Coordinates of C-alpha atoms in Angstrom, one line a residue:
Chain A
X10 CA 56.3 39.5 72.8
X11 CA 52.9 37.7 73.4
X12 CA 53.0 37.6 77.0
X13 CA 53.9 41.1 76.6
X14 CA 50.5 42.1 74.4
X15 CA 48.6 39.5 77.0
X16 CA 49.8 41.4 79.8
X17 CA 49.1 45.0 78.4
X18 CA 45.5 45.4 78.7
X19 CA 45.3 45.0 82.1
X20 CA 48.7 45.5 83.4
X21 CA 48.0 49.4 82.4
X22 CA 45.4 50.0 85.2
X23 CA 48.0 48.5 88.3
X24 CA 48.3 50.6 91.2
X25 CA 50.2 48.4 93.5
X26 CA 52.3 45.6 93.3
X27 CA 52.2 42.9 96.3
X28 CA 55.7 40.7 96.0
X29 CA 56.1 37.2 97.9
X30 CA 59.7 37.3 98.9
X31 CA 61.5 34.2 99.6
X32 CA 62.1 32.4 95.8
X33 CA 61.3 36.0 94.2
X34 CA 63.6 38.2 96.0
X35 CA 66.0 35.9 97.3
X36 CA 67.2 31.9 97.8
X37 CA 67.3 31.9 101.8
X38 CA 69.5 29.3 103.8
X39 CA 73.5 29.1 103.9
X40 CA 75.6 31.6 104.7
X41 CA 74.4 35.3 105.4
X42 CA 70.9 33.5 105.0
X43 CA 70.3 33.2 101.0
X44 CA 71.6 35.3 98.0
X45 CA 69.8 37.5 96.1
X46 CA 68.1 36.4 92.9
X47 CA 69.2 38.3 89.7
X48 CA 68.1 41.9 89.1
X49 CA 65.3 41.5 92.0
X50 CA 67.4 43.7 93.7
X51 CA 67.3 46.3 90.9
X52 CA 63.6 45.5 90.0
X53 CA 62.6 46.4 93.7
X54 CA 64.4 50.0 93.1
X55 CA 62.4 50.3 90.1
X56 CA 59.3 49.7 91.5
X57 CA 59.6 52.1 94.0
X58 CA 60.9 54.9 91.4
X59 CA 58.1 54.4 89.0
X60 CA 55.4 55.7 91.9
X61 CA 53.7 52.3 92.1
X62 CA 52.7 51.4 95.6
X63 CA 54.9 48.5 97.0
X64 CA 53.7 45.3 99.7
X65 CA 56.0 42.7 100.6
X66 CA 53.7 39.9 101.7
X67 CA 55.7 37.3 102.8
X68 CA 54.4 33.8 104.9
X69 CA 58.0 33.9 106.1
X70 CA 58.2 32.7 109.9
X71 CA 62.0 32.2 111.2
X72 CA 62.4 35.5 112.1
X73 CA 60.8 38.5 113.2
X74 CA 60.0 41.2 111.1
X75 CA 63.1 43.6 112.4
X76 CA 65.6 40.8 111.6
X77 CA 64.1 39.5 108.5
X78 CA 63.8 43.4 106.7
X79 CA 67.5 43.6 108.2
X80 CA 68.5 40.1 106.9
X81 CA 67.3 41.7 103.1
X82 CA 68.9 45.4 103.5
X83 CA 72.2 43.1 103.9
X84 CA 71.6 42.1 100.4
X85 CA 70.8 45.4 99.2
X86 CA 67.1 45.5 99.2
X87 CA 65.0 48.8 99.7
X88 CA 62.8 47.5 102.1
X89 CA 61.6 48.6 105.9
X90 CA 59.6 46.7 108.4
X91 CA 56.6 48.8 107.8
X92 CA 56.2 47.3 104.2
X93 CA 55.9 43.7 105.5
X94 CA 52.9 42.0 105.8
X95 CA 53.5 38.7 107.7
X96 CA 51.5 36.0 109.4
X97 CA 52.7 36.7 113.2
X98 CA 51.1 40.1 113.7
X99 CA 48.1 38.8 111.9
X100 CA 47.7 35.7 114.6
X101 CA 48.6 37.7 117.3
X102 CA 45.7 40.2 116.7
X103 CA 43.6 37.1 116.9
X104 CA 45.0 35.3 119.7
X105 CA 44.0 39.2 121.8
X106 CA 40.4 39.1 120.1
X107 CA 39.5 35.5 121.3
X108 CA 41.1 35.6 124.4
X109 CA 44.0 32.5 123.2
X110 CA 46.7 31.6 124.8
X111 CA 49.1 29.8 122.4
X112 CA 51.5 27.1 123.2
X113 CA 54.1 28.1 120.7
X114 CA 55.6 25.6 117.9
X115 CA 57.6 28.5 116.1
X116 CA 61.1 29.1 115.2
X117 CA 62.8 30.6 118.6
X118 CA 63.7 33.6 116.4
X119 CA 59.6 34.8 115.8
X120 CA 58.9 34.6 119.7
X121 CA 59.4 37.8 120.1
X122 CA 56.9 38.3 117.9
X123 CA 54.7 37.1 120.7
X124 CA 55.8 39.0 123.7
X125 CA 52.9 40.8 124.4
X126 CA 50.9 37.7 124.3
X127 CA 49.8 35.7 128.1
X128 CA 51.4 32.4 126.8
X129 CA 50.2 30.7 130.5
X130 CA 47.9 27.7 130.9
X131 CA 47.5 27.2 126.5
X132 CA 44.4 26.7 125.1
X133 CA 45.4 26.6 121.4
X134 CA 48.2 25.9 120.0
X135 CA 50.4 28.5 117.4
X136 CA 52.4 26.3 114.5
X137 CA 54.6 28.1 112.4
X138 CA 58.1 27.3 110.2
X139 CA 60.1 26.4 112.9
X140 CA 62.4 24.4 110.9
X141 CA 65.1 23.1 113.4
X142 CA 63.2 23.3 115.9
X143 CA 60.5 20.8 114.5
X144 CA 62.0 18.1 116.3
X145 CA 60.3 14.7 117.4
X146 CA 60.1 15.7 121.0
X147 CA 58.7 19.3 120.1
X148 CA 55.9 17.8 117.5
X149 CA 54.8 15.5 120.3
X150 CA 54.5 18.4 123.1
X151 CA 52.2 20.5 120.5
X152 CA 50.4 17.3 120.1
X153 CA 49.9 16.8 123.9
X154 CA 48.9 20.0 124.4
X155 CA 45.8 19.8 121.2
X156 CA 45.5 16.6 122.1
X157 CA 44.3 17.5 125.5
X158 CA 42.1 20.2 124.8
X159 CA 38.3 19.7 124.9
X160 CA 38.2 21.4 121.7
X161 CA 41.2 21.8 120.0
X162 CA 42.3 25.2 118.7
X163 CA 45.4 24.8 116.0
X164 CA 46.1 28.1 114.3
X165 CA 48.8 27.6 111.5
X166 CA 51.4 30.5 110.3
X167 CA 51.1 29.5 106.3
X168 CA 50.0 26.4 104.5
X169 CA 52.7 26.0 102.7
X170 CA 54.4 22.3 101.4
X171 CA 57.9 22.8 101.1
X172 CA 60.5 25.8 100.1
X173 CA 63.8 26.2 98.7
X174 CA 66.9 26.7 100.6
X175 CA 70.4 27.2 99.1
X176 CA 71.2 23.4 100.1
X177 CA 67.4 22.1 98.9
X178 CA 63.6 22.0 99.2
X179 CA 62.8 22.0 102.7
X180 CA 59.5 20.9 103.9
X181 CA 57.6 24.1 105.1
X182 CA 54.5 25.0 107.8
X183 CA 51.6 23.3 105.7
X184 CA 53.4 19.8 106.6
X185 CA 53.1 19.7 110.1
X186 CA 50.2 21.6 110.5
X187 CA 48.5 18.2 108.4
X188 CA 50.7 16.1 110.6
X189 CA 48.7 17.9 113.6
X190 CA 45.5 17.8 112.3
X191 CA 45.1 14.1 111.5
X192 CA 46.7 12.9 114.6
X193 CA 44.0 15.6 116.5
X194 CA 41.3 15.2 114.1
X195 CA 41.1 19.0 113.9
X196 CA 41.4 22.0 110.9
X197 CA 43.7 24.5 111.4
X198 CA 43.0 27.8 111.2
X199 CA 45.3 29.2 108.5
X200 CA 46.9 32.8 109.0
X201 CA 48.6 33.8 106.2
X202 CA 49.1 33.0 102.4
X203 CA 46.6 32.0 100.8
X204 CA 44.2 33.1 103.6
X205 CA 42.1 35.7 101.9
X206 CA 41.7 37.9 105.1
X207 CA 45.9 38.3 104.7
X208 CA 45.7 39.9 101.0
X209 CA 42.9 41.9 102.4
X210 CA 44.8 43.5 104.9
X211 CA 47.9 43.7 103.0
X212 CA 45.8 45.7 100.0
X213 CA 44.1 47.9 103.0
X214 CA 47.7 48.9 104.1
X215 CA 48.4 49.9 100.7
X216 CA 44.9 51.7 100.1
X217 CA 45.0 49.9 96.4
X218 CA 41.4 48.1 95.6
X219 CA 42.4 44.2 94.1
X220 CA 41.9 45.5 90.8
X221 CA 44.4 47.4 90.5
X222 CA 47.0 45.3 92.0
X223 CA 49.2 42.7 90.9
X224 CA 50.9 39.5 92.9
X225 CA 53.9 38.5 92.0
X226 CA 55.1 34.9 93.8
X227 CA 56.5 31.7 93.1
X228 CA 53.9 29.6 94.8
X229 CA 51.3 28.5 92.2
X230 CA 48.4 27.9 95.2
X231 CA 49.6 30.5 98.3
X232 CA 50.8 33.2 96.1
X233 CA 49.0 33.1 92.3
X234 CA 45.5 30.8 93.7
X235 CA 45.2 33.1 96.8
X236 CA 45.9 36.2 95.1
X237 CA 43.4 35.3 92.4
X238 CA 40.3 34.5 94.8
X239 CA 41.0 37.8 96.3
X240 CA 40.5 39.3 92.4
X241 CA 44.0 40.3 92.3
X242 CA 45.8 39.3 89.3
X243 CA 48.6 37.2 89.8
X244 CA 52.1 36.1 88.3
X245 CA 54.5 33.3 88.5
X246 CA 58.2 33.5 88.5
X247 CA 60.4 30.6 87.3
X248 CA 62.5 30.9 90.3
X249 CA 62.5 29.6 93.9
X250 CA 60.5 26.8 94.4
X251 CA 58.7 27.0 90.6
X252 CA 58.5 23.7 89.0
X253 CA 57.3 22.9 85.3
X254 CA 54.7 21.1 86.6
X255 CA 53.3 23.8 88.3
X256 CA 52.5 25.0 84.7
X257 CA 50.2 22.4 84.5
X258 CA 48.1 22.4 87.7
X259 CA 44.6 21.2 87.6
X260 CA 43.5 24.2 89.5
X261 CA 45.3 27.1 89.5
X262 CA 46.3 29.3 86.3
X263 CA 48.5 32.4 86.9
X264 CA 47.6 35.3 84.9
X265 CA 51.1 35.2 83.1
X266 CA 54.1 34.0 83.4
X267 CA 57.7 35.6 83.9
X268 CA 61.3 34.2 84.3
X269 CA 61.9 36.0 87.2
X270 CA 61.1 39.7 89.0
X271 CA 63.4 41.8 86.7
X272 CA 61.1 40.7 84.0
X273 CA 58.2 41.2 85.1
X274 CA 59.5 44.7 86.6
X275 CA 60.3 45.2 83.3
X276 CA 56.8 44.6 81.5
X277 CA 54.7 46.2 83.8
X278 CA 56.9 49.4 83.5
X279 CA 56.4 49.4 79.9
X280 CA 52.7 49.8 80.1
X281 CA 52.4 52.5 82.9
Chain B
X28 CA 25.4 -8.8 132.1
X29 CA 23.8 -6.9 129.4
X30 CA 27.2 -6.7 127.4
X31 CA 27.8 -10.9 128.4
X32 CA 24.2 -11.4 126.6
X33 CA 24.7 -9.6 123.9
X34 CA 27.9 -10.9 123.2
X35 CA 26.4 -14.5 123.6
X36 CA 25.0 -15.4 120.7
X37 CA 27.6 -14.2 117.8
X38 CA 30.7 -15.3 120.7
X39 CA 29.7 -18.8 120.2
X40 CA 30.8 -19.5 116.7
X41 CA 34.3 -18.0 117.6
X42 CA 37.2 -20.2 116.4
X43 CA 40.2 -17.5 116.7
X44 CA 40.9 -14.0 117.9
X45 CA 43.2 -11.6 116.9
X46 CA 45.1 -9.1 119.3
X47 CA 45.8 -6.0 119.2
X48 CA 49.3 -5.6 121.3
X49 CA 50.4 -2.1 122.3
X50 CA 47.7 -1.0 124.2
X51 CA 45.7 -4.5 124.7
X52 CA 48.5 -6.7 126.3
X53 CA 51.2 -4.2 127.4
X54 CA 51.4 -0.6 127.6
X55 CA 54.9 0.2 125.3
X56 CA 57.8 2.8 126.6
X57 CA 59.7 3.4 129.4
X58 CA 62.5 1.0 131.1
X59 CA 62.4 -2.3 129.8
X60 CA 59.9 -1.2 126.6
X61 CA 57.0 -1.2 129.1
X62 CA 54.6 -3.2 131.5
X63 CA 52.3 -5.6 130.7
X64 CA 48.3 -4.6 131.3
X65 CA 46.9 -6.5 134.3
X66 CA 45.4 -9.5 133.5
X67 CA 46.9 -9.9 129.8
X68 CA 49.9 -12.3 130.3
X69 CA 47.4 -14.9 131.8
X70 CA 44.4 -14.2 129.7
X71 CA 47.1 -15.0 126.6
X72 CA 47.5 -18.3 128.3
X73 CA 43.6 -19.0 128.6
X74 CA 43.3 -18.2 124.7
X75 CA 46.1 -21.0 123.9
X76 CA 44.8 -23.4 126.5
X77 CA 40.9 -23.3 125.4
X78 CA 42.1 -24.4 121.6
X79 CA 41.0 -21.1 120.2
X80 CA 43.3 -20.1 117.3
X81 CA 45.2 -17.1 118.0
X82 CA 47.3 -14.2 116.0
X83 CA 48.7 -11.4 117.2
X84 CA 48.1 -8.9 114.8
X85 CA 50.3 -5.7 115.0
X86 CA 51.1 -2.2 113.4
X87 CA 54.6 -1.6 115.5
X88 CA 57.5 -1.0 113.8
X89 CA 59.8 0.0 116.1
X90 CA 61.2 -3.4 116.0
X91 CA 62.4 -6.9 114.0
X92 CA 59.6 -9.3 115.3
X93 CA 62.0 -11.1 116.6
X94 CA 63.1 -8.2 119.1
X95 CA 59.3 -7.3 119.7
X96 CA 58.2 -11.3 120.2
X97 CA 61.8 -11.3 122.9
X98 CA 60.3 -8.1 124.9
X99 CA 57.0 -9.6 125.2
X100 CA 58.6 -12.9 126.0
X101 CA 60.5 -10.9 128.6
X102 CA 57.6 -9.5 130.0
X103 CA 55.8 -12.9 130.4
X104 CA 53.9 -13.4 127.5
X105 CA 53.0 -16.5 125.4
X106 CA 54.5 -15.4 121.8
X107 CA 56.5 -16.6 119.1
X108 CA 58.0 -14.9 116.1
X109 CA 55.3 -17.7 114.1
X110 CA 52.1 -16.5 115.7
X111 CA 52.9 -12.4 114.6
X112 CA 51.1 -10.3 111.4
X113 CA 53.2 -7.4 111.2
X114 CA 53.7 -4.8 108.6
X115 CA 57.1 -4.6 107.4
X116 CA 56.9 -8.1 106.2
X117 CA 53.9 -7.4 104.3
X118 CA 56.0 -4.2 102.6
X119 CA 58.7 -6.4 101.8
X120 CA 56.4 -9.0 99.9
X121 CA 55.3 -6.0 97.8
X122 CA 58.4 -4.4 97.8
X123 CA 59.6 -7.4 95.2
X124 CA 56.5 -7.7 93.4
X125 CA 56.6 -3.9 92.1
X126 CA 60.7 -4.1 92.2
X127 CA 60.4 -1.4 93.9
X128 CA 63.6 0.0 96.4
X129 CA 62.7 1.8 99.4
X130 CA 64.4 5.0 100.7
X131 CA 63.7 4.1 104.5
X132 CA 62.4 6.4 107.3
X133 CA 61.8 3.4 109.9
X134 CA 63.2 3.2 112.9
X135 CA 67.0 1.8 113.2
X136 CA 65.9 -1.5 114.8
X137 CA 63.5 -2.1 112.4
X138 CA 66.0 -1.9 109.4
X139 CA 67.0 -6.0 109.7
X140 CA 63.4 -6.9 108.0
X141 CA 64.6 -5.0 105.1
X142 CA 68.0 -6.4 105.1
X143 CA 67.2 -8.7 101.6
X144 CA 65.9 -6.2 100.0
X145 CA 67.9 -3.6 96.9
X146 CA 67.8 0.0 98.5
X147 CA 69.8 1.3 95.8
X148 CA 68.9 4.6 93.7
X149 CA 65.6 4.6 95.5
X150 CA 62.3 4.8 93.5
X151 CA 59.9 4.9 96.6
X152 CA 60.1 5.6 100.1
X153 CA 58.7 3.8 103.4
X154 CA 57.8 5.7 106.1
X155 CA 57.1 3.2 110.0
X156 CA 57.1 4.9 113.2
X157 CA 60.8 6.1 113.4
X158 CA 59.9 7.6 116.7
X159 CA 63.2 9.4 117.6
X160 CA 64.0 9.1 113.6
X161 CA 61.9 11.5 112.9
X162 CA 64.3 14.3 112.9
X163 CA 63.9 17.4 111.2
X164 CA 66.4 16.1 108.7
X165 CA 65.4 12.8 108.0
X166 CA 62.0 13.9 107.2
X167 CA 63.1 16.5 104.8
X168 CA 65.7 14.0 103.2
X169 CA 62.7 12.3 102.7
X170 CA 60.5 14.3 101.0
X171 CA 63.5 15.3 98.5
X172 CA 63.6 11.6 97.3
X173 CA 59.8 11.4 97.2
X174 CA 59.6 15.0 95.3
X175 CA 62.1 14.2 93.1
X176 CA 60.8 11.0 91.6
X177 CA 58.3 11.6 88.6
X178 CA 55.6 9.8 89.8
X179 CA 56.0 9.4 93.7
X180 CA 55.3 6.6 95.5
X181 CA 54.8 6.8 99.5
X182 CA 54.5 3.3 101.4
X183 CA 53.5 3.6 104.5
X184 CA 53.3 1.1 107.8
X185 CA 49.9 1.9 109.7
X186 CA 48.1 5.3 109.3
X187 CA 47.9 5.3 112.8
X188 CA 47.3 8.8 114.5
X189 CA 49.0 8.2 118.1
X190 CA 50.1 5.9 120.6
X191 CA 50.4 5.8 124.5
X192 CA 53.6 5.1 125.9
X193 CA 54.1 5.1 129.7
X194 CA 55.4 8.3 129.4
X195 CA 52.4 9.8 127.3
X196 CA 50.7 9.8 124.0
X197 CA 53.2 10.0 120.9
X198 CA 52.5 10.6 117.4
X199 CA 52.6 7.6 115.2
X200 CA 53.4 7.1 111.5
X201 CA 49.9 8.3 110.4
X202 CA 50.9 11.8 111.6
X203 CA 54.2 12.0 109.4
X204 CA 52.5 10.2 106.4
X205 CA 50.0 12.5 106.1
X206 CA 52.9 15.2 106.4
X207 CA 54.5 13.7 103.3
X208 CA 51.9 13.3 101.3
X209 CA 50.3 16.6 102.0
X210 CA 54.1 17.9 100.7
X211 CA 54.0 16.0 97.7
X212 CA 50.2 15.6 96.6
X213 CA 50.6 11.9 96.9
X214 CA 48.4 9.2 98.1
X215 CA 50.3 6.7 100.4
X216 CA 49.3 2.9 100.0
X217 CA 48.9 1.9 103.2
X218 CA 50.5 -1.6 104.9
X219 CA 49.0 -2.8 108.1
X220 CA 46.0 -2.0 110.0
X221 CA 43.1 -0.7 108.5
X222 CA 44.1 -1.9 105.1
X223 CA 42.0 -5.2 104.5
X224 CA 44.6 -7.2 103.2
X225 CA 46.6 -7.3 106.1
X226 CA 43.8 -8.3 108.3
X227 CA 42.8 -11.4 105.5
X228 CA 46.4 -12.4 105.5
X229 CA 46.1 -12.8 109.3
X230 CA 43.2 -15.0 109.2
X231 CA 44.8 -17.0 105.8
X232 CA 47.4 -17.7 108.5
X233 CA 44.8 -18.8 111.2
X234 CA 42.5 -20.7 109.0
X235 CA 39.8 -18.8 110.4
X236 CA 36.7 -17.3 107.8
X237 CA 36.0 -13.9 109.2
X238 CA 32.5 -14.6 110.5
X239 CA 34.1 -17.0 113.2
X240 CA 37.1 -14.5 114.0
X241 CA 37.4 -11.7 117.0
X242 CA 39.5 -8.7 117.0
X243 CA 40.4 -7.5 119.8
X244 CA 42.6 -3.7 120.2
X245 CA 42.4 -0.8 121.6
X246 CA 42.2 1.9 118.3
X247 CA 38.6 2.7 117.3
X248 CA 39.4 3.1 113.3
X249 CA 42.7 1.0 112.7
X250 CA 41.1 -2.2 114.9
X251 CA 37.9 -2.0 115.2
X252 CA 37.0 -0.5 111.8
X253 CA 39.2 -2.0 110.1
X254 CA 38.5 -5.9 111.2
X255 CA 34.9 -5.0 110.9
X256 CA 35.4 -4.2 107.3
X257 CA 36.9 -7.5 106.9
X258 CA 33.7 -8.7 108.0
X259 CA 35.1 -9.8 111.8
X260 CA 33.3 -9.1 115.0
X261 CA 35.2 -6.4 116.8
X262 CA 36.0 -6.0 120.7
X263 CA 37.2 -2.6 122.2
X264 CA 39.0 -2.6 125.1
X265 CA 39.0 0.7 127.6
X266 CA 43.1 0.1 127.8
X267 CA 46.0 1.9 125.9
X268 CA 44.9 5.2 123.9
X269 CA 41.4 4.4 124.5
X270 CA 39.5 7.6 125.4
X271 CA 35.7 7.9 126.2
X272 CA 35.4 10.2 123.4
X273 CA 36.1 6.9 121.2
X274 CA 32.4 6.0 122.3
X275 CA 31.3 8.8 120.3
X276 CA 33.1 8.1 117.3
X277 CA 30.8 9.4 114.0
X278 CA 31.7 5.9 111.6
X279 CA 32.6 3.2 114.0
X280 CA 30.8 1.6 116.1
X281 CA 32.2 -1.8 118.3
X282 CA 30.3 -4.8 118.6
X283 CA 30.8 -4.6 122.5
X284 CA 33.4 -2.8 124.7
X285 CA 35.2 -4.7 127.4
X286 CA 37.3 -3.1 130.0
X287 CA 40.5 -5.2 129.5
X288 CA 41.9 -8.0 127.6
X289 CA 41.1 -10.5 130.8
X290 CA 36.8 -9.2 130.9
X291 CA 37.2 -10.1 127.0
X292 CA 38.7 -13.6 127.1
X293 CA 36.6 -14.4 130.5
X294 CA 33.2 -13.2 128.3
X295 CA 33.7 -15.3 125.1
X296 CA 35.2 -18.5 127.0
X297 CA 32.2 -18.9 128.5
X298 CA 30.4 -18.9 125.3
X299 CA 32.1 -22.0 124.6

């Protein structure tokens, strides 16, 4: 009841609500590639009834788009491709500006993602979740590569530390884009959660001003901090990768808390 | 003959050197673990003949000593098990001080120097250069152990960033710790090179004050920084993953370069 009357005041002005999707909408790994989480499948169907305007903002990079949207229909989510915002477009519009040509540490399912891309001759190097195919050999071909550059170009897909699968945390992007940067002595360039040019564009696609729109994630820095700095408000579910201790980080402090999506579904609704 | 004078008058109060290894007498990888640099196996020989006090001071962990001290024998160097400052040894001694038990990401032939000590229900974990250990997997089991203990603890063997085998540069263990910690907001303590206690238990073992001690390697922060820290005199040689660039570098400056292990021994031998 007092999160509730905390959340009222401003919850009443929302326009649009921006939802992280692995650890909110769904556990991914395993079989059939994760299971949904409890009433998040309902809570999306409610969104979308009550008129408010919907972004799935995702820093998700083992698939592209087509097969991850297709991957969530299978559980029964309302979603389409043309309500993702994901890192891959986003670096790809930035590898045409500047002329890049990426050597590609990516999961083989996002290379499509990059088809349109001249991937001949690299002179930067593209790091995203790419999970299995982080092996020891692969690491130390993207390091070559920077390493060999007269000015090395790392552009990462995400920040983030880890993630959880169905069989357990797993470690995620942000880890070996620091393993790159040390041995190269070089800052990425982060596309992606929290990267404040990625809420920007994902609010622009839903025409809502920050203000007026809420982020919902379990990631206390990449989904609650990032949000936050774009002057979104921001909430944390107690699912996915959510630890207690998140509740005390010396940084960031979520605008509210919630167990999960259903619940916050379910409070916003109330004030509209 | 610039470099030879200016070396002259500190060179002349030298009583022992340290070396560097990978990189200063051999280049490491390949058939037979590599090929010695030209000029090393003898200039080892000069340093034991001219009564100079000598230590081979290592971060490689691929290996028991006593495999590493058999390659180099194999190769043709002057080595014994005795005359080696490595830093699994060092981990071990404070391993038993803090009762702590390791989770081990090392690689497999390095396992034996841990072989007396409890690895039971692990409360920290010790990350060397696994090289081909460094699977996707084995990192992540890893990070589980490390993320899962209350108060993380990360040991690491060298913070070194690469390495230069015969068949290229590889990352080294600095690159994953860095990966680790970045995962689990930990600090790892580091063992080995740069940290100043190995370099003061090398010269405990020589009997040598820093002031009338060389070292001699082929990294620009873990060697040369690190043993000038110490307060030693450092050499660099323009062998191993030397790169001009290193001339540059923004904190460390050498007290003179040499071009090999051989123009360094034939330099301060004279001095004598």
């Amino acid at each position: 009841a007092a999160r509730r009357g905390e959340m009222a005041a401003w919850a009443r002005a929302v326009r649009g609500l921006l939802l992280d999707v692995s650890g909110v909408l769904y556990d991914s790994g395993g079989e059939g590639g994760g299971v949904p989480i409890a009433g998040s499948v309902e809570a999306v169907r409610r969104i979308k009834a009550s008129g408010l305007k919907l972004r799935f903002c995702t820093n998700e990079t083992q698939a592209t788009r087509e097969k991850f949207v297709k991957k969530l229909q299978g559980m029964g989510f309302d979603i389409s491709v043309a309500e993702v915002t994901a890192p891959a477009p986003a670096a790809c519009r930035i590898l045409k500006e500047r002329s890049l040509r990426p050597h590609l540490l990516v999961h083989n399912d996002l290379v499509p993602e990059f088809a349109e891309i001249d991937k001949a001759n690299p002179n930067c190097v593209v790091v995203g979740d790419a999970a299995e195919n982080f092996t020891y050999a692969n690491l130390n071909e993207a390091f070559r590569v920077l390493i060999g550059m007269e000015k090395p170009v790392l552009i990462s897909l995400g920040r983030g530390r880890y993630y959880k699968e169905t069989d357990g945390l797993k470690l995620d992007v942000g880890a070996y884009m620091k393993a790159l940067e040390y041995a190269c002595d070089v800052q990425a360039e982060v596309v992606g959660k929290p990267a404040k040019m990625f809420f920007e564009s994902a609010l622009a696609e839903m025409g809502v001003p920050p203000q007026q729109a809420i982020m919902i994630g379990d990631d206390i820095v990449n989904d609650v901090g990032g949000a936050q700095l774009c002057g979104m408000r921001a909430l944390q579910v107690r699912t996915g990768k959510y630890r207690p201790c998140d509740e005390n980080h010396p940084h960031v402090k979520p605008d509210a808390y919630v167990n999960n999506l259903a619940e916050a579904v379910d409070i916003i609704l109330q004030q509209l």
